[in-house]
XYZ file of C-alpha atoms in Angstrom:
491
model
C 33.836 141.904 85.831
C 35.829 145.123 85.589
C 37.930 145.268 82.428
C 41.587 146.209 82.148
C 40.988 149.520 80.316
C 38.897 150.688 83.281
C 41.681 149.712 85.689
C 44.221 151.523 83.549
C 42.009 154.608 83.756
C 41.869 154.303 87.556
C 45.667 154.301 87.626
C 45.575 157.569 85.705
C 43.161 159.129 88.208
C 39.727 158.202 86.888
C 37.011 157.284 89.418
C 36.243 153.631 90.100
C 32.805 152.430 89.019
C 31.670 149.892 91.612
C 29.564 146.918 90.498
C 25.813 147.147 90.921
C 24.534 145.643 94.155
C 27.856 145.658 95.958
C 26.432 147.104 99.162
C 23.869 144.325 99.522
C 26.497 141.662 98.877
C 28.862 143.202 101.425
C 26.146 143.520 104.062
C 25.133 139.898 103.564
C 28.695 138.689 104.086
C 29.059 140.749 107.255
C 25.768 139.367 108.590
C 26.834 135.769 107.952
C 30.087 136.337 109.812
C 28.315 137.974 112.747
C 25.902 135.051 113.013
C 28.699 132.498 113.012
C 30.695 134.475 115.557
C 27.693 134.445 117.893
C 27.889 130.650 117.925
C 31.239 130.993 119.732
C 33.067 128.412 117.649
C 36.672 129.020 116.553
C 36.996 130.997 113.304
C 40.520 131.496 112.023
C 41.717 135.078 112.312
C 38.412 136.214 113.783
C 38.632 134.820 117.276
C 41.961 133.010 116.948
C 45.563 134.032 116.433
C 47.200 134.036 113.011
C 49.508 131.676 111.151
C 51.320 129.385 113.605
C 49.165 130.891 116.388
C 45.892 129.790 114.791
C 45.078 127.434 117.676
C 45.112 130.277 120.234
C 41.585 131.479 121.110
C 41.012 135.198 121.663
C 38.489 136.465 124.213
C 35.452 138.331 122.804
C 36.395 141.613 124.485
C 39.789 141.542 122.745
C 38.655 140.929 119.163
C 38.924 144.579 118.096
C 42.390 144.813 119.637
C 43.341 141.631 117.782
C 42.617 143.255 114.422
C 44.438 146.479 115.296
C 47.459 144.552 116.586
C 47.506 142.637 113.323
C 47.784 145.841 111.296
C 50.519 147.302 113.449
C 52.663 144.185 113.654
C 52.380 143.353 109.960
C 53.261 146.861 108.734
C 56.889 145.802 108.367
C 57.569 146.823 104.792
C 60.691 148.536 103.547
C 62.014 150.330 100.508
C 60.778 153.262 98.466
C 57.019 153.937 98.428
C 55.042 152.478 95.565
C 54.207 155.026 92.824
C 50.909 156.876 93.111
C 49.257 155.165 90.089
C 49.981 151.741 91.579
C 48.598 152.741 94.985
C 45.420 154.033 93.333
C 45.025 150.646 91.698
C 45.710 148.791 94.970
C 42.925 150.763 96.666
C 40.553 149.989 93.797
C 41.364 146.284 93.713
C 40.991 145.926 97.480
C 37.637 147.701 97.406
C 36.412 145.510 94.560
C 37.505 142.318 96.305
C 35.952 143.165 99.665
C 32.719 144.337 98.032
C 31.897 140.870 96.724
C 30.699 139.878 100.199
C 32.926 136.849 100.728
C 35.263 138.665 103.125
C 32.784 139.395 105.892
C 33.613 143.091 106.257
C 31.156 145.929 106.764
C 30.185 148.385 104.027
C 32.043 151.071 105.994
C 35.383 149.395 105.253
C 34.795 149.462 101.500
C 33.540 153.036 101.706
C 36.687 154.128 103.526
C 38.845 152.688 100.744
C 36.718 154.458 98.136
C 36.991 157.737 100.035
C 40.778 157.546 99.977
C 40.701 156.822 96.254
C 38.259 159.620 95.467
C 40.305 162.135 97.478
C 43.582 160.864 96.003
C 44.816 160.445 99.582
C 47.257 157.630 98.945
C 48.704 155.455 101.725
C 52.498 155.292 101.842
C 53.166 151.662 100.928
C 56.802 150.501 100.995
C 57.504 148.462 97.878
C 59.304 145.556 99.513
C 58.341 143.028 102.150
C 55.839 140.658 100.530
C 56.588 137.105 99.387
C 53.249 136.855 97.604
C 51.607 134.245 99.827
C 49.144 134.623 102.677
C 48.528 137.778 100.702
C 50.654 140.883 100.331
C 50.648 141.196 104.103
C 53.236 143.884 104.834
C 52.309 146.355 102.072
C 48.578 145.931 102.665
C 49.121 146.502 106.402
C 50.661 149.883 105.585
C 47.545 150.688 103.553
C 45.183 149.473 106.260
C 46.840 151.534 108.996
C 45.667 154.703 107.269
C 42.063 153.510 107.593
C 42.441 153.491 111.393
C 44.194 156.865 111.497
C 47.751 155.554 111.695
C 50.585 154.971 109.242
C 51.398 157.561 106.589
C 49.584 159.017 103.605
C 50.388 161.228 100.618
C 47.950 164.172 100.541
C 48.401 166.480 97.547
C 51.787 164.864 97.083
C 52.957 165.682 100.615
C 53.808 162.877 103.010
C 51.624 163.251 106.100
C 50.580 161.187 109.162
C 47.748 158.786 108.399
C 45.445 160.712 110.730
C 45.475 163.526 108.144
C 44.057 161.371 105.355
C 40.743 163.230 105.520
C 38.557 160.267 106.498
C 37.011 159.274 109.813
C 39.229 156.561 111.360
C 37.640 153.113 111.452
C 37.298 150.920 114.507
C 37.805 147.514 112.964
C 35.278 144.765 113.474
C 35.986 141.027 113.584
C 38.090 139.797 110.646
C 38.293 143.241 109.051
C 42.001 143.687 109.695
C 42.704 140.214 108.334
C 40.527 140.833 105.263
C 42.401 144.050 104.535
C 45.815 142.385 104.858
C 45.090 139.125 103.065
C 44.935 139.234 99.293
C 47.019 139.699 96.161
C 46.041 143.284 95.404
C 49.556 144.763 95.683
C 51.307 142.171 93.520
C 48.431 142.312 91.027
C 48.476 146.116 90.830
C 52.237 146.204 90.277
C 52.023 143.438 87.658
C 49.239 145.308 85.873
C 51.398 148.426 85.814
C 54.148 146.364 84.201
C 51.690 144.845 81.741
C 50.333 148.213 80.630
C 53.876 149.532 80.122
C 54.886 146.408 78.197
C 51.857 146.629 75.905
C 52.705 150.210 74.985
C 56.371 149.381 74.495
C 55.542 146.470 72.214
C 53.614 148.860 69.960
C 56.569 151.263 70.044
C 58.969 148.454 69.168
C 57.005 147.756 65.992
C 57.316 151.402 64.952
C 61.040 151.451 65.749
C 61.577 148.140 63.974
C 59.764 149.240 60.817
C 61.748 152.492 60.835
C 64.964 150.470 61.110
C 63.982 148.281 58.170
C 63.626 151.339 55.946
C 66.779 152.955 57.316
C 68.734 149.798 56.438
C 66.937 149.460 53.092
C 65.565 146.139 54.238
C 62.798 144.106 52.685
C 59.156 143.975 53.691
C 58.734 140.544 52.065
C 59.208 138.752 55.423
C 56.020 140.462 56.604
C 53.899 138.932 53.812
C 50.666 137.589 55.293
C 51.025 134.242 53.531
C 54.188 133.427 55.478
C 52.529 133.941 58.832
C 49.265 132.227 57.922
C 51.247 129.032 57.331
C 52.503 129.086 60.900
C 49.248 130.138 62.505
C 50.618 131.894 65.591
C 48.114 134.688 66.323
C 50.539 137.248 67.730
C 52.903 136.738 64.818
C 50.098 137.237 62.308
C 48.981 140.435 64.024
C 52.483 141.909 64.295
C 53.241 141.147 60.649
C 50.063 142.970 59.646
C 51.063 145.954 61.780
C 54.516 146.067 60.193
C 53.016 145.906 56.690
C 50.747 148.804 57.557
C 53.610 150.848 58.932
C 55.732 150.381 55.808
C 53.018 150.658 53.156
C 53.791 153.387 50.645
C 57.451 153.854 51.520
C 59.372 155.375 48.624
C 62.597 154.088 50.190
C 61.296 150.523 50.033
C 60.041 150.963 46.480
C 63.430 152.264 45.373
C 65.177 148.935 45.898
C 62.520 146.363 45.016
C 64.448 145.615 41.832
C 68.182 144.996 41.590
C 68.901 144.533 45.301
C 71.628 141.881 45.562
C 70.818 140.988 49.179
C 68.774 137.786 49.373
C 67.817 137.955 53.025
C 68.042 140.487 55.820
C 69.522 139.696 59.254
C 67.134 138.133 61.726
C 66.666 141.316 63.773
C 64.890 142.812 60.733
C 63.424 139.716 59.119
C 62.109 137.887 62.198
C 60.361 140.802 63.870
C 56.876 139.279 63.524
C 58.052 136.015 65.039
C 59.720 137.673 68.039
C 57.296 140.520 68.705
C 54.388 138.203 67.971
C 55.533 135.678 70.566
C 55.897 138.551 73.043
C 52.391 139.733 72.173
C 50.976 136.283 72.869
C 52.713 136.246 76.268
C 51.289 139.661 77.130
C 47.802 138.637 76.028
C 47.937 135.582 78.279
C 49.237 137.654 81.195
C 46.412 140.148 80.639
C 43.824 137.365 80.884
C 45.312 136.058 84.132
C 45.646 139.492 85.713
C 42.132 140.561 84.770
C 40.795 137.484 86.542
C 42.956 138.242 89.575
C 41.852 141.875 89.648
C 38.259 140.684 90.010
C 38.989 137.890 92.476
C 38.430 137.393 96.196
C 41.810 136.418 97.599
C 41.661 136.760 101.372
C 41.108 134.012 103.954
C 38.951 132.585 105.426
C 36.062 133.169 103.039
C 32.455 133.736 104.050
C 29.959 131.816 101.935
C 26.374 132.928 101.394
C 25.138 129.575 102.752
C 26.747 130.300 106.119
C 29.921 128.253 105.710
C 33.255 129.865 106.500
C 35.984 128.141 104.547
C 39.728 128.340 105.045
C 41.656 128.025 101.796
C 44.584 129.507 99.948
C 43.347 132.055 97.403
C 45.938 134.439 98.831
C 48.728 132.432 97.169
C 49.802 134.628 94.247
C 51.270 131.942 91.981
C 49.128 133.027 88.991
C 50.384 136.600 89.417
C 53.993 135.436 89.730
C 53.747 133.412 86.526
C 52.110 136.340 84.709
C 54.843 138.711 85.899
C 57.553 136.300 84.788
C 56.062 136.081 81.293
C 55.826 139.876 81.057
C 59.498 140.020 82.038
C 60.396 137.612 79.233
C 58.595 139.809 76.717
C 60.314 142.980 77.964
C 63.731 141.319 77.787
C 63.237 139.958 74.278
C 61.860 143.183 72.843
C 64.962 144.923 74.171
C 67.318 142.223 72.950
C 66.131 142.387 69.336
C 65.959 146.188 69.397
C 69.590 146.358 70.521
C 70.547 144.074 67.624
C 68.811 146.400 65.172
C 70.736 149.321 66.665
C 73.988 147.389 66.238
C 73.037 146.662 62.638
C 72.333 150.313 61.866
C 75.676 151.576 63.186
C 77.609 148.850 61.322
C 78.366 150.040 57.757
C 78.865 146.489 56.507
C 75.374 145.403 57.541
C 73.450 148.637 57.006
C 75.187 150.212 54.001
C 75.058 153.479 55.963
C 78.022 155.564 57.160
C 79.751 154.077 60.186
C 77.952 155.001 63.414
C 75.472 157.016 61.341
C 77.625 160.129 61.027
C 79.016 161.607 57.813
C 82.542 162.391 59.006
C 83.408 159.271 60.946
C 86.609 159.498 62.938
C 86.248 163.191 63.626
C 82.752 162.376 64.901
C 81.771 159.221 66.793
C 78.043 159.488 66.148
C 75.975 156.745 67.756
C 78.909 154.533 68.739
C 78.398 154.742 72.487
C 74.621 154.992 72.304
C 74.735 151.412 71.024
C 76.961 150.473 73.953
C 74.348 151.908 76.323
C 71.643 149.872 74.612
C 73.767 146.738 74.985
C 74.235 147.417 78.697
C 70.499 147.866 79.227
C 69.615 144.778 77.192
C 72.050 142.706 79.260
C 70.563 144.096 82.461
C 67.054 143.168 81.348
C 68.156 139.647 80.478
C 69.438 139.224 84.030
C 66.257 140.715 85.482
C 64.137 138.330 83.386
C 65.290 135.324 85.426
C 62.051 133.766 86.736
C 61.112 134.703 90.296
C 58.213 132.269 90.574
C 60.589 129.294 90.893
C 61.976 130.696 94.134
C 60.428 130.046 97.530
C 61.503 130.658 101.123
C 59.336 129.299 103.956
C 57.929 131.912 106.345
C 55.873 132.108 109.540
C 57.663 129.266 111.354
C 57.141 126.974 108.331
C 53.355 127.346 108.374
C 53.672 129.218 105.078
C 56.112 126.749 103.588
C 55.710 127.581 99.890
C 55.390 131.128 98.600
C 55.089 132.700 95.154
C 57.457 135.691 95.283
C 54.883 137.411 93.077
C 55.455 140.899 94.430
C 59.170 140.800 93.687
C 58.387 139.288 90.289
C 56.135 142.244 89.550
C 58.372 144.936 91.021
C 61.246 144.298 88.635
C 58.934 144.947 85.672
C 59.063 148.684 86.385
C 62.847 148.753 86.057
C 62.755 146.553 82.972
C 60.208 148.822 81.302
C 62.408 151.851 82.017
C 65.367 150.057 80.434
C 63.363 149.063 77.372
C 62.091 152.628 76.974
C 65.702 153.791 76.770
C 66.705 151.053 74.318
C 63.823 151.909 72.011
C 64.615 155.616 72.241
C 68.133 154.851 70.981
C 66.778 152.744 68.129
C 64.359 155.473 67.129
C 67.173 158.025 67.088
C 69.396 155.713 65.030
C 66.670 154.802 62.560
C 65.620 158.425 62.119
C 69.263 159.304 61.491
C 69.577 156.475 58.973
C 66.658 157.849 56.987
C 68.496 161.180 56.619
C 70.982 159.472 54.298
C 68.204 158.364 51.913
C 66.851 161.831 51.205
C 65.124 162.958 49.018
C 63.442 159.550 49.226
C 60.852 159.401 51.983
C 59.480 156.632 54.116
C 55.778 155.795 54.582
C 53.279 158.219 56.096
C 53.144 156.492 59.522
C 56.925 156.306 59.700
C 57.264 159.923 58.593
C 55.075 160.749 61.598
C 57.454 158.737 63.795
C 60.458 160.531 62.353
C 58.744 163.871 62.917
C 58.266 162.979 66.585
C 61.982 162.280 66.875
C 62.939 165.425 65.026
C 60.629 167.459 67.204
C 62.983 166.874 70.129
C 66.292 165.873 68.501
C 67.881 167.462 65.425
C 69.715 165.378 62.807
C 73.203 164.298 63.918
C 75.427 166.453 61.740
C 78.229 166.713 64.309
C 78.907 165.273 67.748
C 77.052 166.925 70.623
C 75.779 166.008 74.081
C 73.972 162.719 73.336
C 72.105 162.064 76.602
C 69.543 164.903 76.270
C 68.406 163.581 72.874
C 68.025 160.097 74.301
C 66.048 161.352 77.291
C 63.763 163.536 75.179
C 62.845 160.627 72.920
C 62.532 158.278 75.921
C 59.915 160.570 77.427
C 57.953 160.384 74.180
C 58.247 156.593 74.257
C 57.115 156.468 77.864
C 54.161 158.719 77.101
C 52.987 156.434 74.313
C 53.525 158.899 71.452
C 55.019 156.272 69.128
C 52.717 153.479 70.310
C 49.739 155.489 69.109
C 51.063 155.382 65.541
C 50.324 151.675 65.140
C 47.154 149.688 65.637
C 47.398 145.946 66.044
C 44.572 144.103 64.294
C 42.361 142.022 66.554
């Protein structure tokens, strides 16, 4: 089973390591299919039509045309092309699935996919057009067209005709078009992209949250291990430990351990382990589901080693849809609590800091509108977090009468991650600014490193200036994982 770190590396451009013995397994599946086809019985999608047309038999001399027609007719996607890292992962997942031998394709089909991946010749796959059942048909058809010298491909970043992909065009054998189109590889790849972004952003949120606690002269008592052991939620325990590590040795915290009249901090500071921990548990579950799906065979029908060819429904992407919906919940909640910490920091009553984190309030507005931006993005993410898996529209003349909407569920994760990156960048700017008012006291070593990252791209806010460039500079650091690397969650 290929692990998620290896898939993440493939997204970044690393080569795909195929499992040992894949050629033999693929050849065996192709041989089984050929033997069954010679018996001249009906085999769905091999010598019959598709979907509602499954009872229509296709003459032997037209089987190759059947597969080519399938690719052309199903390449009906729309919208912007999927990003290059996602397409790399789609190619890898499709190659892995077909190589298990249960799809009945020839080794040449898998090799063609691997050649595209190795050359970074990436099919142009429109993002929209799949309902996540009977496979990601439309987007995978756009991919498959490139294998036969049609469609479009990105070569060195330039959009070119599929014939210029740099591989010898395939003539598809029986079932090969159907095997390429059936499957959950697109929805899974997009969901994995969202998962990887969410995991990094959760780490960043812990850094931003710890920085906000010190900026607001909050307490680290709520992160005491004994509190979280009594509840027993694993994500909560791990996040509390990470927050303790981030704050250990803070001179700001030590300065108000005695004599502080505040009994308890607001929830956005105090309940960080409970909220981030619950999000962590959701992401861990989604990771388990998506790793299984990345290693699965999800086309139809399936070719068994004993000679049986079985028609089932592994192409139904309900597990992926549920995983994407849980990732969306985590992204929305991490943004919601971050926005509340931002609101706390700019409020002098709650934070004890100058209003809007600027010394001469009134003349200068400071972070007033940055908080408004964070609120807008948090509200947008809450709307986007509405579950997609509960929706279903019948397709294919009611043959496909329940669908998962997994691809749409996964697609919105990209936008949500972008929004959360911006929210966290605002919190990091606000918290770093809050620490300026506690000088000469310093925060902990890890949080000093976080503040140094902020200050490397955004100077202290001494007077009003163009705010957006500071936000964008920090957002790029967030997106690149610079802050996430400052914290390590215990296992």
